XYZ file of C-alpha atoms in Angstrom:
276
model
C 12.963 -9.967 -11.011
C 13.178 -13.528 -9.780
C 11.191 -16.236 -11.349
C 11.781 -19.738 -9.357
C 10.182 -23.115 -10.551
C 8.223 -24.829 -7.401
C 6.945 -28.121 -8.262
C 6.137 -27.213 -12.096
C 4.655 -23.673 -11.387
C 6.699 -20.441 -11.375
C 6.770 -17.851 -8.609
C 7.381 -14.620 -10.377
C 8.919 -11.908 -8.236
C 9.887 -11.579 -4.239
C 7.766 -9.060 -2.229
C 8.585 -8.160 1.613
C 5.994 -6.581 3.143
C 6.594 -4.538 6.272
C 3.147 -3.609 7.736
C 0.514 -4.485 10.621
C -1.365 -7.530 10.983
C -5.288 -7.289 10.582
C -7.333 -9.984 12.665
C -10.243 -9.645 10.330
C -8.136 -10.441 7.285
C -9.301 -7.757 5.225
C -6.401 -5.377 5.135
C -3.048 -5.234 6.451
C -0.565 -8.240 6.242
C -3.206 -10.629 5.543
C -4.410 -8.583 2.394
C -1.185 -7.823 1.410
C -0.417 -11.782 1.182
C -3.547 -12.521 -0.666
C -2.731 -9.697 -3.185
C 0.920 -10.643 -3.917
C -0.027 -14.114 -4.334
C -2.986 -13.684 -6.350
C -0.691 -11.817 -8.913
C 1.668 -14.752 -8.998
C 4.511 -13.363 -6.773
C 6.001 -14.775 -3.745
C 4.868 -12.691 -0.322
C 7.028 -12.393 2.651
C 6.689 -10.465 5.813
C 7.846 -8.438 8.651
C 5.087 -7.610 11.130
C 5.422 -4.048 12.489
C 2.090 -4.103 14.650
C -0.713 -6.283 15.939
C -4.335 -5.147 15.693
C -7.611 -6.645 17.185
C -10.288 -5.563 14.547
C -13.312 -6.853 12.381
C -15.482 -5.352 9.595
C -16.932 -2.793 12.300
C -13.579 -1.354 13.466
C -10.473 -1.312 15.164
C -10.465 -2.345 18.795
C -6.758 -2.340 19.739
C -3.256 -1.940 18.639
C -0.017 -3.250 19.907
C 3.133 -1.975 18.138
C 5.991 -4.665 17.813
C 9.470 -3.926 19.213
C 11.485 -1.775 16.280
C 14.547 -4.198 16.817
C 12.323 -7.081 16.159
C 10.749 -5.626 12.995
C 14.287 -4.866 11.631
C 15.427 -8.510 12.558
C 12.353 -9.768 10.464
C 13.447 -7.679 7.590
C 17.006 -8.794 8.047
C 16.728 -12.536 8.197
C 14.356 -12.451 5.363
C 16.628 -10.157 2.888
C 19.623 -11.957 3.914
C 18.256 -15.413 3.107
C 15.591 -15.117 0.341
C 16.056 -11.474 -0.965
C 13.363 -9.208 -2.390
C 12.448 -7.693 -5.692
C 10.353 -5.392 -4.194
C 9.417 -3.830 -0.661
C 6.095 -2.864 0.396
C 5.565 -0.760 3.648
C 2.176 -0.170 5.329
C 1.218 0.462 8.874
C 4.185 1.248 10.937
C 2.385 2.817 13.909
C 5.023 4.985 15.202
C 8.553 7.016 14.898
C 10.711 4.488 16.208
C 9.170 1.853 14.166
C 9.506 3.819 11.047
C 13.215 4.702 11.999
C 14.150 0.934 12.377
C 12.600 0.056 9.229
C 14.140 2.885 7.293
C 17.666 2.006 8.487
C 17.025 -1.786 7.696
C 16.037 -0.808 4.156
C 18.872 1.511 3.668
C 21.363 -1.337 4.966
C 19.979 -4.244 2.787
C 17.654 -3.488 0.411
C 18.472 0.345 -0.834
C 18.206 -0.737 -4.737
C 15.041 -2.603 -4.499
C 11.941 -0.859 -5.468
C 9.892 0.485 -2.343
C 6.260 1.015 -2.389
C 5.033 2.984 0.406
C 1.526 3.280 1.637
C 1.517 5.725 4.702
C -1.227 4.297 6.633
C -2.701 6.646 9.074
C -6.319 6.172 9.643
C -8.596 3.221 9.449
C -11.881 3.413 7.769
C -13.397 3.225 11.280
C -11.583 6.400 12.341
C -9.021 4.640 14.471
C -5.498 6.237 14.254
C -2.969 3.485 13.012
C -0.039 5.970 13.181
C 0.564 8.216 15.916
C 0.241 11.790 14.752
C 3.755 13.023 16.179
C 5.134 10.234 13.588
C 3.950 11.842 10.341
C 6.973 14.185 9.833
C 9.281 10.958 10.587
C 7.398 9.115 7.824
C 7.821 12.005 5.541
C 11.393 12.658 6.231
C 12.655 9.098 6.520
C 10.731 6.874 3.960
C 9.276 9.207 1.268
C 12.470 9.982 0.025
C 13.337 6.116 -0.503
C 9.988 5.239 -2.220
C 9.815 4.343 -5.886
C 6.064 4.695 -5.506
C 4.250 6.406 -2.528
C 0.407 5.752 -2.328
C -1.460 8.174 -0.114
C -5.361 8.398 -0.095
C -6.630 12.188 0.258
C -6.541 12.419 3.912
C -3.009 10.951 4.284
C -1.979 13.388 1.464
C -3.435 16.106 3.533
C -1.287 15.252 6.582
C 1.694 14.984 4.587
C 1.347 18.114 2.883
C -0.787 20.337 5.003
C -2.593 21.289 2.121
C -6.524 20.816 1.566
C -7.653 18.431 -1.213
C -11.030 19.139 -2.821
C -10.724 18.422 -6.306
C -8.501 17.227 -9.073
C -6.393 20.441 -9.252
C -5.706 20.169 -5.406
C -4.616 16.691 -6.037
C -2.200 17.967 -8.667
C -0.717 20.548 -6.242
C -0.449 18.069 -3.184
C 1.172 15.330 -5.754
C 3.890 17.934 -6.648
C 4.530 18.886 -3.324
C 4.760 15.021 -2.268
C 7.327 14.476 -5.074
C 9.523 17.458 -3.881
C 9.947 15.329 -0.684
C 11.903 12.791 -2.612
C 9.702 9.709 -4.062
C 10.190 8.994 -7.716
C 6.563 8.672 -8.140
C 3.129 9.646 -6.378
C -0.027 7.910 -6.712
C -2.648 10.071 -5.170
C -5.978 8.151 -4.856
C -8.961 10.067 -5.017
C -11.852 7.770 -3.513
C -12.402 10.426 -0.766
C -13.800 12.793 -3.107
C -17.621 13.040 -3.396
C -18.383 12.415 -7.239
C -19.266 9.295 -8.731
C -16.264 9.717 -11.150
C -13.157 9.070 -9.539
C -9.648 9.945 -10.459
C -6.384 8.569 -9.247
C -3.338 10.513 -10.271
C 0.138 9.202 -10.944
C 2.910 11.762 -10.913
C 6.371 11.183 -11.595
C 9.192 13.300 -12.966
C 7.937 12.592 -16.452
C 4.701 13.704 -16.022
C 1.385 12.894 -15.057
C -1.199 9.826 -15.732
C -4.909 10.387 -14.589
C -6.494 7.127 -14.206
C -10.349 7.312 -14.278
C -13.196 5.121 -12.903
C -16.631 5.019 -11.726
C -17.515 4.552 -7.873
C -18.785 1.152 -6.885
C -21.534 1.966 -4.228
C -20.806 -0.600 -1.581
C -19.726 -0.866 1.882
C -17.041 -3.732 1.194
C -14.223 -1.914 0.427
C -12.022 -2.611 3.640
C -8.431 -3.005 2.939
C -8.541 -1.506 -0.403
C -5.374 0.909 0.150
C -3.308 -2.284 1.452
C -4.440 -4.353 -1.491
C -3.602 -1.670 -4.212
C -0.144 -0.941 -3.164
C 0.617 -4.501 -2.594
C -0.604 -5.228 -6.132
C 1.746 -2.615 -7.229
C 4.716 -3.968 -5.504
C 3.673 -7.391 -7.127
C 3.927 -5.681 -10.583
C 7.534 -3.697 -9.963
C 9.081 -6.921 -8.404
C 7.828 -8.666 -12.038
C 9.598 -6.104 -14.015
C 6.698 -3.792 -14.742
C 7.388 0.205 -14.717
C 5.339 2.050 -12.308
C 2.695 3.177 -14.768
C 1.670 -0.235 -16.006
C 2.248 -1.791 -12.272
C -0.387 0.731 -11.252
C -2.876 0.266 -14.100
C -2.803 -3.507 -13.658
C -3.167 -3.216 -9.893
C -6.182 -1.056 -10.341
C -7.686 -3.610 -12.506
C -7.035 -6.048 -9.976
C -8.747 -4.075 -7.117
C -11.851 -3.167 -9.170
C -12.744 -6.690 -9.831
C -11.723 -7.620 -6.233
C -14.384 -4.635 -5.082
C -17.092 -5.757 -7.584
C -17.106 -9.786 -6.585
C -16.499 -8.943 -2.615
C -17.945 -11.729 -0.706
C -20.013 -9.465 1.472
C -18.656 -10.754 4.665
C -19.061 -9.066 8.076
C -21.402 -6.396 9.542
C -19.389 -3.429 8.553
C -16.853 -2.717 5.906
C -16.305 -6.020 4.396
C -13.186 -7.376 2.647
C -12.343 -7.476 -1.030
C -12.514 -10.762 -3.033
C -8.694 -10.991 -3.513
C -8.618 -14.520 -4.615
C -10.517 -13.710 -8.150
C -7.517 -14.467 -10.106
C -7.500 -18.012 -8.334
C -9.072 -20.887 -10.318
C -10.364 -23.838 -8.565
C -8.419 -27.386 -9.088
C -10.341 -29.759 -10.913
């Protein structure tokens, strides 16, 4: 953990985010930067893909050259360093390979939060289907915490997930792929009671909540994983980092600004107070 004084304020923890850009500002790199900053850590980025999107959908994706993604990571890690790394949308297998290699070369002892982004809320594929096995093979074994939603977990495990028992089975299988812990998010289940399941080698924690009936949930997964990464960078253990991140995201949903004509963004900056 690193705390640096900047003009009298403290920046607590450095988080390198490797993910795609969201032109609408609600998900991806933009949401990641907001979440990490709102929780008092310092956000750095390596942009792995560009997207043209807004609250109604994703209308184009341009992957960044794998070598250039790796160069962004290298320069940031050599100069500023990191106390946690968050990985989100990587688009294709060559980018996954480049990111994994750079992480292993320069940050292998830094806690890694992997959000295996595959499909946008609009249904647009954000990861090539043939790259799922590469993601599982190259990045899951490196992760401190992997944070799939239910469709992503089904793609990674080939198991159907319809209830909490199914979630347990899928999380156990994913844990066998090598990550230290799995946070399986249950938001895609249909009940009003929601369960997020955190499974580690020491056991499980079930986080229970109530569904918020709102369309303004764009970027929830990106935001949660980045909030977890901020907590790890600040020295929290995975369970406490997840618990704090869930509280942060819940308030961000409840106070969402209601922007756009589709799935609107969260209120990432609810922790920030206006200057007098």
